[in-house]
Coordinates of C-alpha atoms in Angstrom, one line a residue:
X55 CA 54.7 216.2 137.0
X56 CA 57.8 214.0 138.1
X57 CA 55.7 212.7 141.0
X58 CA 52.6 211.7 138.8
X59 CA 55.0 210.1 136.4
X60 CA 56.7 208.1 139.3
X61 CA 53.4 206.7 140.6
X62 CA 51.7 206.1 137.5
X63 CA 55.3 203.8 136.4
X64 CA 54.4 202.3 139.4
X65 CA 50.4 201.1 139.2
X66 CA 51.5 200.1 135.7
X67 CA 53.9 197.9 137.3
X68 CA 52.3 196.4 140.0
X69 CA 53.4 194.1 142.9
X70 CA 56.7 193.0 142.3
X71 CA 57.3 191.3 145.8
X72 CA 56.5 187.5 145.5
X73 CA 53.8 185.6 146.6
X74 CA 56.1 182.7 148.6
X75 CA 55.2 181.2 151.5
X76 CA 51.5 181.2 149.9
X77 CA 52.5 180.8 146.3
X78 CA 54.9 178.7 145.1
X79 CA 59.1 179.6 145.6
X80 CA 61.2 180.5 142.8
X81 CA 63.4 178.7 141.1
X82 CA 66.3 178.6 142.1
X83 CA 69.7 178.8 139.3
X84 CA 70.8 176.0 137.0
X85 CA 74.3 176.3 138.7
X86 CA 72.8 176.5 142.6
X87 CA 71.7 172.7 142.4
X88 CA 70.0 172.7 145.9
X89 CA 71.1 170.6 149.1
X90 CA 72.7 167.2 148.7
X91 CA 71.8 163.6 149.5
X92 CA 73.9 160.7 150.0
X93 CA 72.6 157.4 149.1
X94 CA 75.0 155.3 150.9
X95 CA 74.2 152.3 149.3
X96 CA 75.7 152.9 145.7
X97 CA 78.7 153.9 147.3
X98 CA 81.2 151.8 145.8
X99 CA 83.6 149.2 147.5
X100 CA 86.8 150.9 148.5
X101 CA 86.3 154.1 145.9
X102 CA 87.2 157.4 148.0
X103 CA 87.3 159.9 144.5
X104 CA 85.3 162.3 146.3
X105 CA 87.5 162.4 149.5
X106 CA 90.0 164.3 147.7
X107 CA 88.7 166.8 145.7
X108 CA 86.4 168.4 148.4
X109 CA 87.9 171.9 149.5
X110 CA 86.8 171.4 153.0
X111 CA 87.5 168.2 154.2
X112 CA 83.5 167.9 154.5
X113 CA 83.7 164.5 153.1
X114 CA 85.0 161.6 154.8
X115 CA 85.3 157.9 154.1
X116 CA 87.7 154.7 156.2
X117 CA 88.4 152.2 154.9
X118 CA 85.3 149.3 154.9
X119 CA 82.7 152.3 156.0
X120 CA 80.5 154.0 153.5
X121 CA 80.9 157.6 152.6
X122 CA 80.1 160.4 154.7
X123 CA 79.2 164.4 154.0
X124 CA 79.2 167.5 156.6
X125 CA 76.8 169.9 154.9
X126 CA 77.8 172.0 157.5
X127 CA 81.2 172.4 156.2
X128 CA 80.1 172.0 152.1
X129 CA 80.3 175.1 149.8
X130 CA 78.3 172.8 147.4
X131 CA 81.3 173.2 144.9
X132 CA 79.6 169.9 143.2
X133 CA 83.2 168.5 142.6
X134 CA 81.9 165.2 144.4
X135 CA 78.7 164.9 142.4
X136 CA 81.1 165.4 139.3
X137 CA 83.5 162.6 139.9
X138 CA 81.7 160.3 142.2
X139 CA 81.0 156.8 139.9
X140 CA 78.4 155.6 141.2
X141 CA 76.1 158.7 141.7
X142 CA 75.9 158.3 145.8
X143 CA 76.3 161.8 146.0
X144 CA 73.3 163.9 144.0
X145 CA 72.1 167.1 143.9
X146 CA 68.5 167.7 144.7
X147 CA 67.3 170.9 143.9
X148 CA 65.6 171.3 147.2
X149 CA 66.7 175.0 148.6
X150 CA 65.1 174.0 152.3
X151 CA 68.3 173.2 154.3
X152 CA 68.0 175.4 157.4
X153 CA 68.2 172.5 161.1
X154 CA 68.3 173.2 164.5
X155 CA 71.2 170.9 165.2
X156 CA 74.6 170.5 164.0
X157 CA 74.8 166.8 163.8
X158 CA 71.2 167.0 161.5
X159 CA 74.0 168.5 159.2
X160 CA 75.8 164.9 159.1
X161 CA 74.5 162.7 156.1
X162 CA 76.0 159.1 155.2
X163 CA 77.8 156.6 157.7
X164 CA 77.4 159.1 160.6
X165 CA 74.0 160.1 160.0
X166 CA 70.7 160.2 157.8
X167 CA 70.7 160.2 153.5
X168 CA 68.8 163.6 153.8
X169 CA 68.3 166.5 156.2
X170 CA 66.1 166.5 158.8
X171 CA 65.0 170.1 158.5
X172 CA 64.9 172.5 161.4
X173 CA 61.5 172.4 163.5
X174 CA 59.8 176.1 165.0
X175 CA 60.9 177.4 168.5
X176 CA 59.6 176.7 171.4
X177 CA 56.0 177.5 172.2
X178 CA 56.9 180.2 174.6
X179 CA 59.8 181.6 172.3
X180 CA 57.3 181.8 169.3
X181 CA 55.0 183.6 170.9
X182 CA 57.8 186.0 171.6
X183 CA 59.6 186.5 168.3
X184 CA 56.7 184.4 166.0
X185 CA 55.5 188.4 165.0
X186 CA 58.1 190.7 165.0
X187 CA 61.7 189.1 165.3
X188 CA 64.8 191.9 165.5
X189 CA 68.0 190.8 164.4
X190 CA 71.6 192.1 164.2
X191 CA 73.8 190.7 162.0
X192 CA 77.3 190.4 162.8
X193 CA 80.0 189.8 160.0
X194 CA 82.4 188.1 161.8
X195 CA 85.3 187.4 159.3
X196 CA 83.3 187.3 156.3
X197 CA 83.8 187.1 152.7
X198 CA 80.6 189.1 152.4
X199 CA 78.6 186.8 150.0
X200 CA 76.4 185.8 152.9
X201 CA 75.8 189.4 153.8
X202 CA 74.8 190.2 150.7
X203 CA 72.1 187.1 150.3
X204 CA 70.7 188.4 153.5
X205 CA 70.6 192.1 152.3
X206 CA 68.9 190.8 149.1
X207 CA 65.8 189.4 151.6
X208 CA 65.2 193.4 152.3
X209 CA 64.2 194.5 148.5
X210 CA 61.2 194.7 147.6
X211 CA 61.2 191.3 145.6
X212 CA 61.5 189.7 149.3
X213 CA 60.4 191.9 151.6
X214 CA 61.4 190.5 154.8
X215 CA 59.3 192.5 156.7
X216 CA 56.1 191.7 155.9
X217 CA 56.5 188.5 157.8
X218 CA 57.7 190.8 161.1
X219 CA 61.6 190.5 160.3
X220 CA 63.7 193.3 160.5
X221 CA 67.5 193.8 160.8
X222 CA 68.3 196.6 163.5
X223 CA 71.2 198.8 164.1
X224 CA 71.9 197.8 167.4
X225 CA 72.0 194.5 169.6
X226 CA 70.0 196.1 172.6
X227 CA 66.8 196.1 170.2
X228 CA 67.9 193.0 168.6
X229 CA 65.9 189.7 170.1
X230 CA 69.3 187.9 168.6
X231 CA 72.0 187.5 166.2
X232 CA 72.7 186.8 162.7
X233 CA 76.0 185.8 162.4
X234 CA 77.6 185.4 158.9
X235 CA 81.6 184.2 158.6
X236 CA 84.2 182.0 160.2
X237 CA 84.6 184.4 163.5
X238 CA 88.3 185.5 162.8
X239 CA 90.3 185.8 166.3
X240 CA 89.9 189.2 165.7
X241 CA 86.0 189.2 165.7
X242 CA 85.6 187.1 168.7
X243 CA 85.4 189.3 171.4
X244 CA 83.2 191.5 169.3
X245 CA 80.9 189.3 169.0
X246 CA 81.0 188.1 172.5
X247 CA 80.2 191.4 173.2
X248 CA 77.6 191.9 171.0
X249 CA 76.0 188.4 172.3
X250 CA 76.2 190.1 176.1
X251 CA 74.1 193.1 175.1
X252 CA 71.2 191.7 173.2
X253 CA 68.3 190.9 176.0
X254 CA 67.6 187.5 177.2
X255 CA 65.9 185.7 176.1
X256 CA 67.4 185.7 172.7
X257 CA 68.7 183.5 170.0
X258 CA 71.3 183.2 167.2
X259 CA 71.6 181.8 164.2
X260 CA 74.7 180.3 162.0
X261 CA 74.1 181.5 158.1
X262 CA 77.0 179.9 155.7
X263 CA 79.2 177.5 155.6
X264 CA 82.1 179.8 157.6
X265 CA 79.4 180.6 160.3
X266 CA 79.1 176.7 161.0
X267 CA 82.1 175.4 160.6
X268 CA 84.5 177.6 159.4
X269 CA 84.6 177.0 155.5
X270 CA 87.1 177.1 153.6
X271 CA 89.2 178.7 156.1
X272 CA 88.4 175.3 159.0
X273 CA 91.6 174.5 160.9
X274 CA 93.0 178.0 160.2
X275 CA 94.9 179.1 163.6
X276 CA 93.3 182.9 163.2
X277 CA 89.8 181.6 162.9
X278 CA 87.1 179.6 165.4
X279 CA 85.9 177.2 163.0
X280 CA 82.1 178.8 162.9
X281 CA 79.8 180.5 165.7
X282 CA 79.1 177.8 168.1
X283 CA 82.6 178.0 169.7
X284 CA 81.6 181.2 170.7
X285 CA 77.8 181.4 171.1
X286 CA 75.4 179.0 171.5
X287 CA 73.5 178.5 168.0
X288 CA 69.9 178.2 168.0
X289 CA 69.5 177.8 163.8
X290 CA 72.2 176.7 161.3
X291 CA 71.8 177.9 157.2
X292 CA 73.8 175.7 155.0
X293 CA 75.5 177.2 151.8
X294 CA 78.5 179.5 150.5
X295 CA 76.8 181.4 150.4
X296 CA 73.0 179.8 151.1
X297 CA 70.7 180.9 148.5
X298 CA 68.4 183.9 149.7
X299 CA 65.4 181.5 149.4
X300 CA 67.3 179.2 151.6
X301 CA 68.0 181.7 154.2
X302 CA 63.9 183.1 154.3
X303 CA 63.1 179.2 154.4
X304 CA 65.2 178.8 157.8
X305 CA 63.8 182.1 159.5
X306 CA 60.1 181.0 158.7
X307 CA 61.1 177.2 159.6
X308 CA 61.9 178.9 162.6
X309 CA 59.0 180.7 163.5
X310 CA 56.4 178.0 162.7
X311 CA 55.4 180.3 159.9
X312 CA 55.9 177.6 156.9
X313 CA 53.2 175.3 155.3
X314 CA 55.3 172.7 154.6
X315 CA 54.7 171.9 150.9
X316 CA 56.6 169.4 148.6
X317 CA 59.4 170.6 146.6
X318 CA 60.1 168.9 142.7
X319 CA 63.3 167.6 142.3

């Protein structure tokens, strides 16, 4: 009886996993506010009020040069878009952030107003991992928030792995990493190692703002500032931690398995 009662709850309920990539994605939080752009030109003459109140020293500005934003080291705190004047620094609402290089991170006077999102793997690569990629995540110093964004793409409202995605137990099935936090001096041989045993050919990504640059723990003597000082970093997330949506929008970026569609601000 408890079994028919189970799987009738169930019928009634239907599919509860969403229909994104082939439907439109979910909103995402009135407090998340999506990536940031910098619009360089109504930056005001010698104003620097957003210098000091970012956490991570991921905003930058000399004198005579125009402002500049590391989105690799922003927790997207918003204190800039709150005391900036002239509204140079906005929030957009877009949750795609996911790039392939770290200097795509770089926005204002040392590089582009927006992202320039991530492109898919190699040809050769895709083929590879573009149907069934195996991952192990390493927390390497983390605070855990990141971990548990990822975790959330494995319930059945995201089901990661209907697009092929899985997260294994063990590096030697893994095809790469996942690596989440600041890597801690403590972590870093652990992860070397863990790089060492997945299989070549293989690839890693950076997810949050600790992974890439170290967050708000950059310049601290018992961390590495991020992942690429110890392994090289094939895809870099954004966030603190990046949105679930955000991180599923960089793995699919990844595999050439996104139709790009636009996204309202």
């Amino acid at each position: 009886m408890f079994v028919f009662d189970t799987l009738t709850h169930r019928l009634k309920r239907g599919c509860e996993t969403m229909a994104y990539p082939k439907g439109p994605a979910p909103a995402l939080p009135d407090r998340h506010g999506g990536t940031l752009k910098v619009d360089a030109s109504q930056c005001a003459d010698g104003c620097k009020a957003c210098v000091p109140v970012c956490p991570t020293q991921a905003i930058t500005r000399a004198n005579g040069e125009t402002v500049a934003l590391d989105l690799g080291r922003c927790i997207f705190c918003a204190a800039c878009v709150e005391v900036c004047p002239s509204k140079a620094i906005t929030q957009t609402g877009d949750h795609r952030m996911a790039v392939r290089r770290r200097e795509d991170l770089l926005l204002g006077r040392t590089g582009a107003e927006e992202l320039r999102l991530g492109t898919a793997l190699e040809e050769k690569l895709r083929q590879l991992f573009g149907r069934s990629l195996r991952l192990r995540q390493v927390s390497a110093g983390g605070c855990n928030a990141c971990e548990a964004d990822t975790n959330v793409l494995g319930t059945i409202g995201w089901d990661l792995s209907r697009f092929g995605i899985q997260f294994v137990a063990s590096p030697r099935h893994a095809d790469g990493l996942l690596i989440t936090g600041p890597v801690t001096k403590g972590m870093e041989l652990a992860l070397k190692k863990t790089w060492d045993a997945v299989p070549t050919p293989k690839i890693v990504i950076a997810v949050g703002a600790c992974a890439i640059a170290g967050g708000p723990f950059v310049g601290h003597r018992e961390v590495n500032d991020g992942a690429a000082s110890v392994v090289p970093v094939d895809l870099y997330i954004p966030g603190c931690p990046p949105h679930p949506l955000t991180i599923l929008d960089g793995l699919l970026r990844l595999l050439g398995r996104l139709d790009e569609r636009p996204v309202p601000v």
